[in-house]
Amino acid sequence: MAHFTHHSEENYLKTLFKLESRQDKKVNNTALAKALNLNPATVLEMIRKLTDRKMVQLKPDKSIQLTEKGKKKALLTIRKHRLWEVFLVEKMNYKWNEVHELAEQLEHIESADLVDRLDGFLGNPPFDPHGDPIPDKNGKIKPNLSVPLSDCIPGKNYTVINLIDTSDEFLQFLGKLNILPGRRIKLLEKLKYDNSFSVEVQEKTVQFSEKVAKNILVQSV
Amino acid sequence: MAHFTHHSEENYLKTLFKLESRQDKKVNNTALAKALNLNPATVLEMIRKLTDRKMVQLKPDKSIQLTEKGKKKALLTIRKHRLWEVFLVEKMNYKWNEVHELAEQLEHIESADLVDRLDGFLGNPPFDPHGDPIPDKNGKIKPNLSVPLSDCIPGKNYTVINLIDTSDEFLQFLGKLNILPGRRIKLLEKLKYDNSFSVEVQEKTVQFSEKVAKNILVQSV
DNA sequence: CATTTTTATTTGGTATACCAAATTTTTTAT
DNA sequence: ATAAAAAATTTGGTATACCAAATAAAAATG
Ligand SMILES: [Mn+2]
Ligand SMILES: [Mn+2]
Ligand SMILES: [Mn+2]
Ligand SMILES: [Mn+2]
């Protein structure tokens, strides 16, 4: 029963993590307050609590920095948020632009075990519906993770990393479409009725089957 | 962003609803405090807030009574709780005895729409994993709802209400098992490997197929 | 009916999480 | 270096939800 929600702690950590990684520059109280849409006095007070909890460090230059502990908690919260978003889109039939607010609520459900089960239930998706990578249960985002184009999100840009099928036939086919490792492509659409893929390559739109898409490893840009 | 959680309101209403229906007698502050495991001073304070919000009425004899508004909110919270429990058992593979605490968290997610979608996703289950009925989206628990025995929960007692198949063959078969409308039975087990049913009828255990179970309408006791 | 006992209520606190309005400190620009 | 601007901090509040201890009121018991 003990009401240890600390609901807002997760929001602070998540926001701090995003600010730290988006710009590489230091995060100050004003920036954090702006990002959280809160009063600077409120944020300062909370940062002091988070310092006591060893989640952040207040540097001598007054910049705020996540500790390893804080970073991990931030990533685990991001994991929860993104997995719930996948659930909402894939299972509850929401559109990708409708799920954020609900995920803001669901991300605060406390149970590492539930999230891990959800992950499995959803087939261990590498990305959320907006194309953002989903951290693993240890809070690690695999760097340079390449995934089959068939698992990707329409509307996002990718770099071709590798090809699984290396038969001449396949490579020649891709050659005609101008697809090769290193190439920047954009996944335009996954067509429902025949599972075919529509992709933009060098200003041109090309089409191919799901079988082809499964053999193209890409990485989100 | 506005933190309108009113997280605890739902707990008070739910608990009040259960106390009101379990015993038919009036609910006083002490009983509610005991049920919520809170200090009576805390509960009194909250009951005054709930009175302002027209969720409860403080009767002249100091008993606490849910208004229609309060009863509806209580039932919608119970609906959320029970549907999430079904989700946890059916989709997340938890055991029925492991889901209550998680459902206590999930029941406070604010979105009537999500719960309705969840309901559909789960196939509109009539009961939660403990055999308790799930209110509909208007907060109504259908009185005397009879359901196929095939949808029921092992370990619970039921009354046979009706038979869908009325062929002589079927009725004669049931006659041999001593199953007929009005009979009290207990569902012992749903056997995984052949989907057969094990039921206790008048001190004896009988077995039959899922096809038979689908044709027996029962009501939980 | 008077005395326990129980229940209700009041009072003064606590913790979390917010805010607005000073004030102080630091930075930037002139 | 000084003035202006920006950022940090302090101070005094608010709302939600809790509690312990004291007091008042009501109910039960002999
Ligand atoms: Mn989101
Ligand atoms: Mn959030
Ligand atoms: Mn439960
Ligand atoms: Mn609850």
Coordinates of C-alpha atoms (C1' of nucleotides) and ligand atoms in Angstrom, one line a residue:
Chain A
M1 CA 0.0 0.0 0.0
A2 CA 2.8 2.4 0.8
H3 CA 2.5 5.2 -1.7
F4 CA 6.0 5.3 -3.1
T5 CA 4.7 6.5 -6.5
H6 CA 7.6 8.9 -7.1
H7 CA 5.7 9.2 -10.3
S8 CA 7.4 12.5 -11.3
E9 CA 10.9 11.2 -10.7
E10 CA 10.6 9.1 -13.8
N11 CA 9.5 12.2 -15.8
Y12 CA 12.4 14.2 -14.6
L13 CA 14.9 11.5 -15.4
K14 CA 13.5 10.8 -18.8
T15 CA 13.5 14.5 -19.8
L16 CA 17.0 14.9 -18.5
F17 CA 18.2 11.9 -20.5
K18 CA 16.7 13.3 -23.7
L19 CA 18.1 16.8 -23.1
E20 CA 21.6 15.3 -22.3
S21 CA 21.6 13.2 -25.5
R22 CA 19.8 15.6 -27.9
Q23 CA 22.2 18.4 -27.5
D24 CA 25.6 17.3 -26.2
K25 CA 25.8 20.5 -24.1
K26 CA 25.1 20.7 -20.4
V27 CA 21.6 20.9 -19.0
N28 CA 20.8 23.7 -16.6
N29 CA 17.9 24.3 -14.4
T30 CA 16.1 26.7 -16.8
A31 CA 16.3 24.3 -19.7
L32 CA 15.0 21.4 -17.6
A33 CA 12.2 23.6 -16.3
K34 CA 11.3 24.6 -19.8
A35 CA 11.3 21.1 -21.1
L36 CA 9.1 19.9 -18.2
N37 CA 6.9 22.9 -18.4
L38 CA 7.4 23.6 -14.7
N39 CA 8.5 26.5 -12.5
P40 CA 12.3 26.7 -12.0
A41 CA 11.8 26.8 -8.2
T42 CA 9.9 23.5 -8.4
V43 CA 12.6 21.9 -10.6
L44 CA 15.4 23.1 -8.3
E45 CA 13.7 21.6 -5.3
M46 CA 13.2 18.3 -7.1
I47 CA 16.8 18.2 -8.4
R48 CA 18.0 18.4 -4.8
K49 CA 15.8 15.4 -3.9
L50 CA 17.2 13.5 -6.9
T51 CA 20.7 14.4 -5.8
D52 CA 19.9 12.9 -2.4
R53 CA 18.7 9.8 -4.2
K54 CA 21.9 9.6 -6.2
M55 CA 20.0 10.0 -9.4
V56 CA 21.7 13.2 -10.6
Q57 CA 24.7 15.2 -9.7
L58 CA 24.8 19.0 -9.4
K59 CA 28.1 20.0 -11.0
P60 CA 30.1 23.0 -9.7
D61 CA 29.1 25.0 -12.8
K62 CA 25.5 24.3 -11.8
S63 CA 24.8 22.0 -14.7
I64 CA 22.7 18.9 -13.9
Q65 CA 24.0 15.5 -14.9
L66 CA 22.4 12.1 -14.6
T67 CA 24.4 9.5 -12.6
E68 CA 24.7 5.9 -14.0
K69 CA 21.9 5.0 -11.7
G70 CA 19.8 7.9 -13.0
K71 CA 20.6 7.1 -16.6
K72 CA 19.6 3.5 -16.1
K73 CA 16.3 4.4 -14.6
A74 CA 15.6 6.9 -17.4
L75 CA 16.3 4.2 -20.0
L76 CA 14.1 1.7 -18.2
T77 CA 11.3 4.3 -18.2
I78 CA 11.8 5.0 -21.9
R79 CA 11.7 1.2 -22.4
K80 CA 8.3 1.0 -20.7
H81 CA 7.0 4.0 -22.6
R82 CA 8.0 2.7 -26.0
L83 CA 6.8 -0.9 -25.4
W84 CA 3.4 0.4 -24.2
E85 CA 3.3 2.5 -27.4
V86 CA 3.9 -0.6 -29.5
F87 CA 1.2 -2.4 -27.5
L88 CA -1.3 0.4 -28.1
V89 CA -0.6 0.5 -31.9
E90 CA -0.2 -3.2 -32.6
K91 CA -2.8 -4.6 -30.2
M92 CA -5.2 -1.9 -29.4
N93 CA -5.3 -0.5 -33.0
Y94 CA -4.5 3.0 -32.1
K95 CA -2.7 5.2 -34.7
W96 CA 0.9 6.0 -34.0
N97 CA 0.1 9.7 -33.4
E98 CA -2.6 8.8 -30.8
V99 CA -0.5 6.8 -28.3
H100 CA 1.9 9.2 -26.6
E101 CA -0.3 10.5 -23.8
L102 CA -1.6 7.1 -22.9
A103 CA 2.0 5.8 -22.8
E104 CA 2.8 8.7 -20.5
Q105 CA 0.5 7.1 -18.0
L106 CA 1.3 3.5 -18.6
E107 CA 5.1 4.1 -18.4
H108 CA 4.7 4.6 -14.6
I109 CA 3.3 1.1 -13.9
E110 CA 5.8 -0.4 -11.5
S111 CA 6.8 -3.9 -12.6
A112 CA 9.9 -4.8 -14.4
D113 CA 8.5 -8.3 -14.9
L114 CA 5.4 -7.1 -16.6
V115 CA 7.3 -5.0 -19.1
D116 CA 9.6 -7.9 -19.9
R117 CA 6.6 -10.1 -20.6
L118 CA 5.0 -7.4 -22.7
D119 CA 8.2 -7.2 -24.6
G120 CA 8.0 -10.9 -25.4
F121 CA 4.3 -10.7 -26.2
L122 CA 5.0 -8.0 -28.7
G123 CA 7.7 -10.1 -30.3
N124 CA 10.7 -8.0 -28.9
P125 CA 10.2 -5.1 -31.2
P126 CA 13.4 -3.1 -31.9
F127 CA 11.5 0.2 -32.5
D128 CA 8.5 2.0 -31.2
P129 CA 5.8 3.2 -33.6
H130 CA 7.6 6.4 -34.1
G131 CA 10.8 4.6 -35.1
D132 CA 12.7 5.2 -31.8
P133 CA 14.7 2.3 -30.5
I134 CA 13.5 0.3 -27.5
P135 CA 16.1 -0.2 -24.7
D136 CA 16.6 -3.8 -23.5
K137 CA 15.8 -5.0 -20.0
N138 CA 19.1 -3.8 -18.8
G139 CA 18.5 -0.3 -20.2
K140 CA 20.9 -0.7 -23.1
I141 CA 20.2 0.6 -26.5
K142 CA 22.2 -1.5 -28.9
P143 CA 24.4 0.9 -30.8
N144 CA 24.3 0.5 -34.6
L145 CA 21.5 -2.0 -34.3
S146 CA 20.5 -3.1 -37.8
V147 CA 17.2 -4.7 -38.4
P148 CA 15.4 -6.1 -41.4
L149 CA 13.6 -3.5 -43.5
S150 CA 10.5 -5.6 -43.0
D151 CA 10.5 -4.6 -39.3
C152 CA 10.7 -0.9 -40.0
I153 CA 8.4 2.0 -39.8
P154 CA 6.9 3.7 -42.8
G155 CA 7.8 7.4 -43.1
K156 CA 11.3 6.9 -41.5
N157 CA 14.7 7.1 -43.1
Y158 CA 17.2 4.3 -43.0
T159 CA 20.7 3.4 -44.1
V160 CA 21.2 0.0 -45.7
I161 CA 23.8 -1.9 -43.6
N162 CA 23.9 -5.4 -44.9
L163 CA 22.1 -8.0 -47.1
I164 CA 21.2 -11.4 -45.7
D165 CA 20.7 -13.2 -49.0
T166 CA 23.9 -12.8 -51.0
S167 CA 22.9 -14.8 -54.1
D168 CA 23.7 -13.2 -57.5
E169 CA 20.1 -13.2 -58.4
F170 CA 19.2 -11.1 -55.3
L171 CA 22.1 -8.7 -55.6
Q172 CA 21.4 -8.1 -59.2
F173 CA 17.8 -7.4 -58.5
L174 CA 18.8 -4.9 -55.8
G175 CA 21.3 -3.4 -58.1
K176 CA 18.6 -2.5 -60.6
L177 CA 16.8 -0.7 -57.7
N178 CA 20.0 1.0 -56.7
I179 CA 19.9 -0.5 -53.3
L180 CA 23.3 -1.4 -51.7
P181 CA 25.0 -1.1 -48.3
G182 CA 25.5 2.5 -47.3
R183 CA 22.6 3.8 -49.4
R184 CA 20.1 6.1 -47.6
I185 CA 16.5 5.0 -48.2
K186 CA 13.1 6.0 -46.9
L187 CA 10.4 3.4 -46.2
L188 CA 7.3 4.9 -47.7
E189 CA 4.6 2.3 -47.2
K190 CA 3.9 -1.3 -46.2
L191 CA 1.0 -2.3 -48.5
K192 CA -1.5 -4.3 -46.6
Y193 CA -3.1 -6.3 -49.4
D194 CA 0.0 -8.0 -50.7
N195 CA 2.5 -7.2 -48.0
S196 CA 4.7 -5.4 -50.6
F197 CA 7.0 -2.5 -49.7
S198 CA 7.2 0.9 -51.2
V199 CA 10.6 2.6 -50.8
E200 CA 12.2 5.8 -51.9
V201 CA 15.8 5.4 -53.3
Q202 CA 17.6 8.4 -54.7
E203 CA 14.5 10.4 -55.5
K204 CA 12.7 7.4 -57.1
T205 CA 10.0 5.2 -55.7
V206 CA 10.5 1.4 -56.0
Q207 CA 8.4 -1.5 -55.0
F208 CA 9.3 -5.0 -53.8
S209 CA 8.0 -8.0 -51.9
E210 CA 8.2 -8.7 -48.2
K211 CA 10.7 -11.5 -49.0
V212 CA 13.1 -8.9 -50.4
A213 CA 12.5 -6.6 -47.4
K214 CA 13.4 -9.3 -45.0
N215 CA 16.8 -9.7 -46.6
I216 CA 17.7 -6.0 -46.4
L217 CA 19.3 -5.0 -43.0
V218 CA 19.0 -1.3 -42.2
Q219 CA 19.7 1.0 -39.4
S220 CA 17.5 4.0 -38.5
V221 CA 19.0 7.4 -39.3
Chain B
M1 CA -0.1 17.7 -17.6
A2 CA -2.5 18.9 -14.9
H3 CA -2.1 16.3 -12.2
F4 CA -5.8 15.4 -11.8
T5 CA -4.9 11.9 -10.7
H6 CA -7.5 11.6 -8.0
H7 CA -6.0 8.3 -7.8
S8 CA -7.3 7.5 -4.4
E9 CA -10.9 8.6 -5.2
E10 CA -11.3 5.4 -7.2
N11 CA -10.0 3.3 -4.4
Y12 CA -12.5 4.8 -1.9
L13 CA -15.4 4.4 -4.3
K14 CA -14.5 0.8 -5.2
T15 CA -14.1 -0.2 -1.5
L16 CA -17.4 1.6 -0.6
F17 CA -19.2 -0.2 -3.4
K18 CA -17.9 -3.6 -2.2
L19 CA -18.8 -2.9 1.4
E20 CA -22.3 -1.7 0.4
S21 CA -23.0 -4.8 -1.6
R22 CA -21.2 -7.4 0.5
Q23 CA -23.1 -6.7 3.6
D24 CA -26.4 -5.0 3.0
K25 CA -25.9 -3.0 6.1
K26 CA -24.8 0.6 6.2
V27 CA -21.1 1.6 6.0
N28 CA -19.6 3.8 8.7
N29 CA -16.4 5.6 8.8
T30 CA -14.6 3.0 10.9
A31 CA -15.6 0.1 8.6
L32 CA -14.4 2.1 5.5
A33 CA -11.1 3.0 7.3
K34 CA -10.5 -0.6 8.2
A35 CA -11.2 -1.8 4.7
L36 CA -8.9 0.8 3.2
N37 CA -6.3 0.3 5.9
L38 CA -6.3 4.0 6.6
N39 CA -6.6 6.2 9.6
P40 CA -10.3 7.2 10.4
A41 CA -9.3 10.9 10.3
T42 CA -7.9 10.5 6.8
V43 CA -11.1 8.8 5.7
L44 CA -13.4 11.3 7.2
E45 CA -11.5 14.1 5.5
M46 CA -11.7 12.3 2.1
I47 CA -15.4 11.5 2.6
R48 CA -16.1 15.2 2.9
K49 CA -14.3 15.8 -0.3
L50 CA -16.2 13.1 -2.0
T51 CA -19.4 14.6 -0.7
D52 CA -18.4 17.9 -2.3
R53 CA -17.8 16.0 -5.5
K54 CA -21.3 14.4 -5.2
M55 CA -19.8 11.0 -5.2
V56 CA -21.2 10.0 -1.7
Q57 CA -23.8 11.2 0.7
L58 CA -23.3 11.5 4.5
K59 CA -26.6 10.3 5.9
P60 CA -28.0 11.8 9.2
D61 CA -27.1 8.6 11.0
K62 CA -23.5 9.1 9.8
S63 CA -23.5 6.2 7.4
I64 CA -21.8 6.8 4.1
Q65 CA -23.7 6.0 0.9
L66 CA -22.6 6.2 -2.7
T67 CA -24.6 8.4 -5.0
E68 CA -25.6 7.1 -8.5
K69 CA -22.6 9.1 -9.8
G70 CA -20.3 7.5 -7.3
K71 CA -21.7 4.0 -7.9
K72 CA -21.1 4.4 -11.6
K73 CA -17.5 5.5 -11.1
A74 CA -17.0 2.6 -8.7
L75 CA -18.3 0.1 -11.3
L76 CA -16.2 1.6 -14.1
T77 CA -13.1 1.2 -11.9
I78 CA -14.0 -2.4 -11.1
R79 CA -14.5 -2.9 -14.8
K80 CA -11.0 -1.6 -15.5
H81 CA -9.5 -3.7 -12.7
R82 CA -11.1 -6.9 -13.8
L83 CA -10.3 -6.4 -17.5
W84 CA -6.7 -5.8 -16.8
E85 CA -6.7 -8.9 -14.7
V86 CA -8.0 -10.9 -17.6
F87 CA -5.3 -9.3 -19.8
L88 CA -2.6 -10.2 -17.3
V89 CA -3.7 -13.9 -17.1
E90 CA -4.7 -14.5 -20.7
K91 CA -2.0 -12.5 -22.5
M92 CA 0.8 -12.0 -20.1
N93 CA 0.6 -15.6 -18.7
Y94 CA 0.4 -14.6 -15.1
K95 CA -1.4 -17.0 -12.7
W96 CA -4.8 -15.8 -11.4
N97 CA -3.4 -15.4 -7.9
E98 CA -0.6 -13.1 -9.1
V99 CA -2.5 -10.3 -10.8
H100 CA -4.3 -8.4 -8.2
E101 CA -1.6 -5.9 -7.2
L102 CA -0.7 -5.1 -10.8
A103 CA -4.4 -4.6 -11.6
E104 CA -4.5 -2.2 -8.6
Q105 CA -2.1 0.0 -10.5
L106 CA -3.5 -0.5 -14.0
E107 CA -7.1 0.2 -12.9
H108 CA -6.1 3.9 -12.5
I109 CA -5.1 4.5 -16.1
E110 CA -7.5 7.1 -17.4
S111 CA -9.0 6.3 -20.7
A112 CA -12.5 4.9 -21.1
D113 CA -11.6 4.2 -24.7
L114 CA -8.6 2.1 -23.9
V115 CA -10.6 -0.1 -21.6
D116 CA -13.3 -0.6 -24.2
R117 CA -10.7 -1.6 -26.7
L118 CA -9.1 -3.9 -24.2
D119 CA -12.5 -5.5 -23.6
G120 CA -12.8 -6.2 -27.3
F121 CA -9.3 -7.5 -27.6
L122 CA -9.9 -10.0 -24.8
G123 CA -13.1 -11.1 -26.5
N124 CA -15.6 -9.4 -24.1
P125 CA -15.0 -11.8 -21.2
P126 CA -17.9 -12.0 -18.8
F127 CA -15.8 -12.8 -15.8
D128 CA -12.4 -12.0 -14.5
P129 CA -9.9 -14.7 -13.6
H130 CA -11.4 -15.1 -10.1
G131 CA -14.9 -15.6 -11.5
D132 CA -16.1 -12.1 -10.7
P133 CA -18.4 -10.5 -13.3
I134 CA -17.1 -7.6 -15.4
P135 CA -19.3 -4.6 -15.7
D136 CA -20.1 -3.3 -19.2
K137 CA -19.0 0.1 -20.5
N138 CA -22.0 1.8 -18.8
G139 CA -21.1 0.3 -15.5
K140 CA -23.9 -2.3 -15.5
I141 CA -23.4 -5.8 -14.3
K142 CA -26.1 -7.8 -16.1
P143 CA -28.2 -9.5 -13.5
N144 CA -28.7 -13.2 -13.9
L145 CA -26.3 -13.3 -16.8
S146 CA -26.0 -16.8 -18.0
V147 CA -22.9 -17.8 -20.0
P148 CA -21.7 -21.0 -21.6
L149 CA -20.0 -23.3 -19.1
S150 CA -17.1 -23.2 -21.6
D151 CA -16.4 -19.6 -20.6
C152 CA -16.4 -20.3 -16.9
I153 CA -13.7 -20.5 -14.3
P154 CA -12.5 -23.7 -12.7
G155 CA -13.1 -23.9 -9.0
K156 CA -16.3 -21.9 -9.1
N157 CA -19.9 -23.0 -8.5
Y158 CA -22.6 -22.5 -11.0
T159 CA -26.3 -23.1 -11.5
V160 CA -27.4 -24.6 -14.8
I161 CA -29.8 -22.1 -16.4
N162 CA -30.5 -23.3 -19.8
L163 CA -29.4 -25.7 -22.6
I164 CA -28.7 -24.4 -26.1
D165 CA -28.8 -27.7 -28.0
T166 CA -32.2 -29.2 -27.3
S167 CA -31.8 -32.4 -29.3
D168 CA -33.0 -35.6 -27.7
E169 CA -29.5 -37.0 -28.0
F170 CA -27.9 -34.1 -26.1
L171 CA -30.6 -34.0 -23.4
Q172 CA -30.4 -37.7 -22.9
F173 CA -26.6 -37.5 -22.5
L174 CA -26.9 -34.8 -19.9
G175 CA -29.6 -36.7 -18.2
K176 CA -27.2 -39.5 -17.6
L177 CA -24.8 -37.0 -16.0
N178 CA -27.6 -35.6 -13.9
I179 CA -27.2 -32.2 -15.5
L180 CA -30.4 -30.2 -15.9
P181 CA -31.6 -26.6 -15.5
G182 CA -31.5 -25.6 -11.9
R183 CA -28.8 -28.1 -10.9
R184 CA -25.9 -26.7 -8.9
I185 CA -22.6 -27.8 -10.4
K186 CA -18.9 -27.0 -9.8
L187 CA -16.5 -26.6 -12.6
L188 CA -13.4 -28.5 -11.4
E189 CA -11.1 -28.3 -14.3
K190 CA -10.6 -27.4 -18.0
L191 CA -8.1 -30.0 -19.3
K192 CA -5.6 -28.4 -21.6
Y193 CA -4.6 -31.4 -23.7
D194 CA -8.1 -32.3 -25.1
N195 CA -10.1 -29.3 -24.0
S196 CA -12.4 -31.5 -22.0
F197 CA -14.3 -30.5 -18.9
S198 CA -14.3 -31.9 -15.5
V199 CA -17.4 -31.1 -13.4
E200 CA -18.8 -32.0 -10.1
V201 CA -22.5 -32.9 -10.1
Q202 CA -24.2 -34.1 -6.9
E203 CA -21.0 -35.3 -5.3
K204 CA -19.8 -37.1 -8.4
T205 CA -17.2 -36.0 -10.9
V206 CA -18.1 -36.2 -14.6
Q207 CA -16.2 -35.5 -17.8
F208 CA -17.4 -34.1 -21.1
S209 CA -16.1 -32.3 -24.2
E210 CA -15.9 -28.6 -24.9
K211 CA -18.7 -29.0 -27.4
V212 CA -21.0 -30.1 -24.5
A213 CA -19.8 -27.3 -22.3
K214 CA -20.7 -24.8 -24.9
N215 CA -24.2 -25.9 -24.9
I216 CA -24.7 -25.6 -21.2
L217 CA -25.7 -22.1 -20.0
V218 CA -24.9 -21.4 -16.4
Q219 CA -24.9 -18.6 -14.0
S220 CA -22.3 -18.0 -11.3
V221 CA -23.5 -18.7 -7.7
Chain C
dC1 C1' -29.2 5.5 34.5
dA2 C1' -24.4 5.7 34.9
dT3 C1' -20.2 3.7 33.1
dT4 C1' -17.6 1.8 29.7
dT5 C1' -16.6 1.3 25.0
dT6 C1' -16.9 2.5 20.4
dT7 C1' -17.2 5.9 16.9
dA8 C1' -16.8 10.5 15.1
dT9 C1' -14.4 14.6 14.9
dT10 C1' -10.9 18.1 15.7
dT11 C1' -6.2 19.6 15.8
dG12 C1' -1.6 19.9 14.6
dG13 C1' 1.7 17.5 11.8
dT14 C1' 4.2 15.1 7.5
dA15 C1' 5.5 14.1 2.6
dT16 C1' 5.1 15.0 -2.4
dA17 C1' 4.8 18.2 -5.9
dC18 C1' 3.6 22.1 -7.4
dC19 C1' 3.6 28.0 -8.0
dA20 C1' 4.5 33.2 -7.8
dA21 C1' 7.1 36.7 -6.3
dA22 C1' 11.1 38.4 -4.4
dT23 C1' 16.2 38.3 -4.0
dT24 C1' 20.8 37.0 -5.0
dT25 C1' 24.3 35.4 -8.1
dT26 C1' 26.3 34.9 -12.5
dT27 C1' 26.9 36.1 -17.2
dT28 C1' 26.9 39.1 -21.1
dA29 C1' 27.3 43.2 -23.3
dT30 C1' 28.5 47.8 -23.5
Chain D
dA1 C1' 34.4 48.0 -15.2
dT2 C1' 29.6 48.9 -15.0
dA3 C1' 25.0 48.2 -16.3
dA4 C1' 21.6 45.1 -18.0
dA5 C1' 20.0 40.5 -18.6
dA6 C1' 19.6 35.9 -17.4
dA7 C1' 19.9 32.2 -14.2
dA8 C1' 19.7 30.4 -9.6
dT9 C1' 17.9 30.5 -5.3
dT10 C1' 14.9 31.7 -1.3
dT11 C1' 10.6 32.5 0.7
dG12 C1' 6.0 31.9 1.6
dG13 C1' 2.0 29.6 -0.3
dT14 C1' -1.3 25.7 -2.4
dA15 C1' -3.4 21.0 -3.1
dT16 C1' -3.5 16.1 -2.3
dA17 C1' -3.1 12.4 0.9
dC18 C1' -1.7 10.7 4.6
dC19 C1' -1.0 10.1 10.4
dA20 C1' -1.2 10.4 15.8
dA21 C1' -3.2 12.1 19.6
dA22 C1' -6.8 14.5 21.9
dT23 C1' -11.6 15.4 22.5
dA24 C1' -16.5 14.9 21.8
dA25 C1' -20.5 12.3 20.9
dA26 C1' -23.0 8.1 20.5
dA27 C1' -23.9 3.4 21.6
dA28 C1' -23.7 -0.5 24.4
dT29 C1' -23.6 -2.6 28.9
dG30 C1' -24.4 -3.7 33.5
Ligands
MN1 MN 5.9 8.8 -26.8
MN2 MN 5.3 10.3 -17.8
MN3 MN -8.3 -8.1 -8.1
MN4 MN -6.4 0.8 -6.8

